[in-house]
Short mmCIF file of C-alpha atoms in Angstrom, two decimals:
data_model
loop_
_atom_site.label_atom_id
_atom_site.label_comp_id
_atom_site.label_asym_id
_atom_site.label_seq_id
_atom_site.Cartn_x
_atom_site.Cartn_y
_atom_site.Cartn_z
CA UNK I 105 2.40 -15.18 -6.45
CA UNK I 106 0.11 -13.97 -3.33
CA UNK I 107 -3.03 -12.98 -4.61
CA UNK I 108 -5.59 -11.08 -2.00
CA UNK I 109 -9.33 -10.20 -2.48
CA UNK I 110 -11.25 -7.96 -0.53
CA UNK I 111 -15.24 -7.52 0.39
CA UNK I 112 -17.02 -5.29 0.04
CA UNK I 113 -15.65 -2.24 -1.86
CA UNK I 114 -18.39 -0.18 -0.54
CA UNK I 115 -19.61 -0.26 2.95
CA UNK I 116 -22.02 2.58 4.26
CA UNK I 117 -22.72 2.37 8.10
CA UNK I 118 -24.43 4.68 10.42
CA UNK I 119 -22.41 6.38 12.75
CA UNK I 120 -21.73 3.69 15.66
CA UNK I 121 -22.72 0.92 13.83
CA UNK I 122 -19.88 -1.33 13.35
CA UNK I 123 -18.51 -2.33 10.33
CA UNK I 124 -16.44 -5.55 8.75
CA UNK I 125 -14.00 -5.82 6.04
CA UNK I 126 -13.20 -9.23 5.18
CA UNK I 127 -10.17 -10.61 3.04
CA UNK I 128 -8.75 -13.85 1.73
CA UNK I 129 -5.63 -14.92 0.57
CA UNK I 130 -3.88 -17.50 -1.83
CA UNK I 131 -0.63 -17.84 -0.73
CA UNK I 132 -0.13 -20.24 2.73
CA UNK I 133 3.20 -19.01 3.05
CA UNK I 134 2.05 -15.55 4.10
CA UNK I 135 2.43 -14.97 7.80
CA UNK I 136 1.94 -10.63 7.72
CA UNK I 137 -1.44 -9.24 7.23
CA UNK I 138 -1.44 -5.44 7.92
CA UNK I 139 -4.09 -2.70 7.30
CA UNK I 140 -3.52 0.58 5.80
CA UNK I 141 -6.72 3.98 6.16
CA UNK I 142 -6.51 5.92 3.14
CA UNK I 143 -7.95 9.30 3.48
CA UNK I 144 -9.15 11.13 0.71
CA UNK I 145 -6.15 13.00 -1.61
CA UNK I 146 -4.00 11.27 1.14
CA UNK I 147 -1.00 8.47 1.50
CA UNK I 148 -2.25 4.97 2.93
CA UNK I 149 -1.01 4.77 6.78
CA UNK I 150 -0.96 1.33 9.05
CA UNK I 151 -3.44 1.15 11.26
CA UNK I 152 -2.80 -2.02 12.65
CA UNK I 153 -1.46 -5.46 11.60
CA UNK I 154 -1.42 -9.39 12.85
CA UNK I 155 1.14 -12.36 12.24
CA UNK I 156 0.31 -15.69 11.86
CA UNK I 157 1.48 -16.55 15.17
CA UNK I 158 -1.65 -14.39 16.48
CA UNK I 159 -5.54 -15.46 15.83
CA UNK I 160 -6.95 -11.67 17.51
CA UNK I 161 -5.43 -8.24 17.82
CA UNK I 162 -7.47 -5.00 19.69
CA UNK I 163 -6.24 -1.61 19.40
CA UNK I 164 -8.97 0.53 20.77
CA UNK I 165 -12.06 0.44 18.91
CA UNK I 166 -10.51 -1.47 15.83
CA UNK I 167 -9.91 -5.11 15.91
CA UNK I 168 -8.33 -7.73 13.66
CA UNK I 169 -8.66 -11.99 13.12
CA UNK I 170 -7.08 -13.85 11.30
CA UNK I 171 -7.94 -17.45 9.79
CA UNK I 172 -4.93 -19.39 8.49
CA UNK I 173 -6.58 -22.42 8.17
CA UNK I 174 -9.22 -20.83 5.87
CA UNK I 175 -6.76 -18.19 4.95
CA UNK I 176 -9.05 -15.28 5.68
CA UNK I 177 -8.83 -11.96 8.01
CA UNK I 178 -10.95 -9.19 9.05
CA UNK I 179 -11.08 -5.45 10.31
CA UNK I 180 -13.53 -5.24 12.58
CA UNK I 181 -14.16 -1.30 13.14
CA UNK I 182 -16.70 -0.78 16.38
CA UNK I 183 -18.90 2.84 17.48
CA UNK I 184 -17.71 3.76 13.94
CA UNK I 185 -17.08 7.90 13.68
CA UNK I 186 -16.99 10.01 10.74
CA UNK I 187 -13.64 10.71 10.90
CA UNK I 188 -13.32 6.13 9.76
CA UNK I 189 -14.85 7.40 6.18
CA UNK I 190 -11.59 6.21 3.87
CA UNK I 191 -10.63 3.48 2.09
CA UNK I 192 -9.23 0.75 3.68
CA UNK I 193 -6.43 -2.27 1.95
CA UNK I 194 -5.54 -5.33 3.47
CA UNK I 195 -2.23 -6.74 3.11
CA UNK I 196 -0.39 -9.92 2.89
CA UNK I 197 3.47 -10.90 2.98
CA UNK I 198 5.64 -13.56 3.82
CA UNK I 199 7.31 -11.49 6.82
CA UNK I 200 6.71 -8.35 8.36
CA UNK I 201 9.58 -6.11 5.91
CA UNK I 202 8.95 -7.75 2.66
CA UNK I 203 6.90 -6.91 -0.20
CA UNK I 204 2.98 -6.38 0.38
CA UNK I 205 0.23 -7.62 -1.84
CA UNK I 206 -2.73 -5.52 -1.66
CA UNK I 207 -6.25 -6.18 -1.54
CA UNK I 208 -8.67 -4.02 -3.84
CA UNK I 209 -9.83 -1.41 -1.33
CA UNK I 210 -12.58 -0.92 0.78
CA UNK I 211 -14.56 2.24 0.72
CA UNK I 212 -16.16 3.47 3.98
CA UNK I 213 -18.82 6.09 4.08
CA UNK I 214 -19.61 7.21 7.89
CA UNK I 215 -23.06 8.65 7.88
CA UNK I 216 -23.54 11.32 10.81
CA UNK E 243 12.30 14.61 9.27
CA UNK E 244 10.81 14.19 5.48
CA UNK E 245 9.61 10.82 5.84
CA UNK E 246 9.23 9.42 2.04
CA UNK E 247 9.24 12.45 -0.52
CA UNK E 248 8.10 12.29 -3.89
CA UNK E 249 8.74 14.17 -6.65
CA UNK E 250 6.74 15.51 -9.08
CA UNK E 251 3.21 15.39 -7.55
CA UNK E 252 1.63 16.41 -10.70
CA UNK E 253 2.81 15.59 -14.34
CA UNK E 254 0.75 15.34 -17.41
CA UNK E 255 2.20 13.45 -20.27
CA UNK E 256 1.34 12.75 -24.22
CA UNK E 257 1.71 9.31 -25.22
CA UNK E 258 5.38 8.02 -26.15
CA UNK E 259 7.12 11.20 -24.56
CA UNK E 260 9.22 9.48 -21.47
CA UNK E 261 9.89 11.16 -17.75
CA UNK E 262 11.15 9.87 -14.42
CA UNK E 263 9.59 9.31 -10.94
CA UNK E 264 11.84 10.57 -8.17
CA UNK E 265 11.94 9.26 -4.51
CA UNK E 266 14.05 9.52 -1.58
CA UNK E 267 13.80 8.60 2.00
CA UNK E 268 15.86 9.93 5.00
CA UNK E 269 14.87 7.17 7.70
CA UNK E 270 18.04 4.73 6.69
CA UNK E 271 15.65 2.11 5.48
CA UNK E 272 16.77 -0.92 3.26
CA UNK E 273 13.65 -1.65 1.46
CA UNK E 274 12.09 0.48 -1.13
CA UNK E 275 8.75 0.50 -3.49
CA UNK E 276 6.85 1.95 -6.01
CA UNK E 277 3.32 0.96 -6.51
CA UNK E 278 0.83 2.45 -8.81
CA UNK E 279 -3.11 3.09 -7.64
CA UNK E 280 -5.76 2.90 -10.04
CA UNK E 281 -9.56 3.30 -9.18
CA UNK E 282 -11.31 -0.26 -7.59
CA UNK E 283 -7.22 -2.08 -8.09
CA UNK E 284 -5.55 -1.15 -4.81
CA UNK E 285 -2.20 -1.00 -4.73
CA UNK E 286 -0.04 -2.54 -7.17
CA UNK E 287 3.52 -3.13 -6.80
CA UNK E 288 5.81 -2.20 -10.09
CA UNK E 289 9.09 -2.82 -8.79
CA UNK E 290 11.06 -3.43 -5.18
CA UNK E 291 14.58 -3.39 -3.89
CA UNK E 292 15.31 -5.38 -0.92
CA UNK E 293 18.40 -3.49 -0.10
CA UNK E 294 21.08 -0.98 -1.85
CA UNK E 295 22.29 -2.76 -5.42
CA UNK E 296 19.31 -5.16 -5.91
CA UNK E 297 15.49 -4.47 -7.61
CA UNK E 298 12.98 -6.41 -8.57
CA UNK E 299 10.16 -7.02 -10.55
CA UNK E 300 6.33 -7.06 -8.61
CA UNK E 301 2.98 -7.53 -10.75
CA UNK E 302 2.95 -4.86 -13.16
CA UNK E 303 6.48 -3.98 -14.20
CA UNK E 304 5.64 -3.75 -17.89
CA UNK E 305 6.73 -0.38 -19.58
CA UNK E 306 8.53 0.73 -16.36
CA UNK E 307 12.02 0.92 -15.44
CA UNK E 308 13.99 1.52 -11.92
CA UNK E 309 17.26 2.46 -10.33
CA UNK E 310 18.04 2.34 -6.71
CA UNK E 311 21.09 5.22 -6.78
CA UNK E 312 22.07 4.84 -2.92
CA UNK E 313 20.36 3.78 -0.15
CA UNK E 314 18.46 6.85 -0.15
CA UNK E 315 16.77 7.02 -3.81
CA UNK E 316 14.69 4.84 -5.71
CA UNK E 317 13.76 6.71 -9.07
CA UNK E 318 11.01 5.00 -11.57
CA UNK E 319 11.03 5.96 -15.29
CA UNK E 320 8.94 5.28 -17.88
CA UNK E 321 10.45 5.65 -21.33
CA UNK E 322 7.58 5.66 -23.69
CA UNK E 323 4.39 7.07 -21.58
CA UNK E 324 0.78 5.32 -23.03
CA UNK E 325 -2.50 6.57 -21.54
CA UNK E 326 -3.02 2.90 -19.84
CA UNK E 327 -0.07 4.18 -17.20
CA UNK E 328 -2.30 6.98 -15.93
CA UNK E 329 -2.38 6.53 -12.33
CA UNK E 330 -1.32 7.64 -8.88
CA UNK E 331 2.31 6.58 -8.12
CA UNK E 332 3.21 6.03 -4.32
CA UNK E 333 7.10 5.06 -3.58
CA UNK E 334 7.20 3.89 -0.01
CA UNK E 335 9.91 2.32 2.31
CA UNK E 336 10.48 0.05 5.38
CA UNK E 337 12.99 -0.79 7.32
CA UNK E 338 13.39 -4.23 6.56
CA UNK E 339 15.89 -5.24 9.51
CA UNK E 340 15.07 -8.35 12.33
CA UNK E 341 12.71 -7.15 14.52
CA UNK E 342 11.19 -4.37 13.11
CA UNK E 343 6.77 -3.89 12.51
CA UNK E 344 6.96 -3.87 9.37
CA UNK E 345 5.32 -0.89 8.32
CA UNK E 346 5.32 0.94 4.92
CA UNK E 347 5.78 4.38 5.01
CA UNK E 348 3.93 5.93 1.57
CA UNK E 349 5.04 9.37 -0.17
CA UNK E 350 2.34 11.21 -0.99
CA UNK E 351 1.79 10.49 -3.99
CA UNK E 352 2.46 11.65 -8.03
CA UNK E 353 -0.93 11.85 -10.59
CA UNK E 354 0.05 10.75 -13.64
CA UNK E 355 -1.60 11.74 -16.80
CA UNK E 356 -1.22 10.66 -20.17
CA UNK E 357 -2.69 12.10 -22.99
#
């Protein structure tokens, strides 16, 4: 089955510094690679996701690639705020709709 | 509009006594979850079901059981609790038809602990 791994799982940044999660994958059959923001005591949420099809996705100040030849992807997070301190899982499936493999977590401190 | 409930948030356990994980979702979705989080693992997936009638087994299925009831419920029990199934539970669903982003919507969560 898929197996994903995620670095770091701790990442401490100043605030607006940027910071970069990075994740690799086993399976090349994947083609859905989401990202889910975990607030403390709180349910993971999407915060953005990329398909195969894509190498580069923006949405405001975070931004994702994707490597399928190397079979890695990144969160980029830019100006980061305190209100990015969570943890953060990347994600891999087949399609968009079936099950997700999870990465390990990342945990983001924000320092004001 | 609910979203993904859970039910109980809280439950503490002793070791070999059994209970049951309730979820139910009220956005007509097909495909339904329950994943356990433990510290520095992520998310795990226990068991799936693609659709109404049909689960499955993910990575760590081992001492768990499932039944999808309807469309709407997807209820995880574990008959003999052990202290290694402490954890946070999240059910979650998606929509799972052509087209659609994706997305997992999470419940908010159950703490499990066993004693």
């Amino acid at each position: 089955g898929e197996n994903v791994e995620q670095h770091p799982s701790t990442l401490s940044v100043q605030e607006g510094d940027s910071a970069v999660i990075k994740c690799t994958y086993s399976d090349s059959a994947s083609n859905y690679f989401p990202w889910y923001k975990q607030e403390l005591g709180k349910r993971p949420q999407l915060i953005i996701d990329i398909r195969s099809n894509v190498g580069e996705k923006k949405d405001q100040r975070i931004a994702v690639t994707l490597n399928k030849t190397a079979k890695h992807f990144s969160l980029h997070i830019t100006e980061t705020q305190p209100e990015d301190s969570a943890v953060y899982f990347c994600a891999a499936s087949m399609t968009a709709g079936n099950k997700l493999t999870f990465g390990g977590g990342t945990r983001v401190l924000v320092k004001p | 509009n609910a979203g993904v409930t859970q039910t109980p948030k809280f439950q503490v356990l002793k070791t070999g006594q059994s209970m049951t994980l309730q979820c139910a979702q009220d956005m007509n979705h097909n495909s339904m979850y329950w994943y356990r989080q433990d510290p520095g693992m992520g998310l795990r997936l226990i068991y799936y079901s693609a659709s109404e009638g049909t689960t499955d087994k993910g990575e760590v299925p081992n001492g768990y059981n499932v039944s999808r009831l309807n469309k709407r419920e997807f209820s995880l029990r574990l008959e003999s609790a052990a202290p290694s199934q402490t954890s946070v539970y999240f059910c979650a669903s998606n929509p799972s038809r052509s087209g659609d982003t994706g997305e997992l919507f999470f419940g908010e969560g159950s703490r499990l602990t066993v004693l």
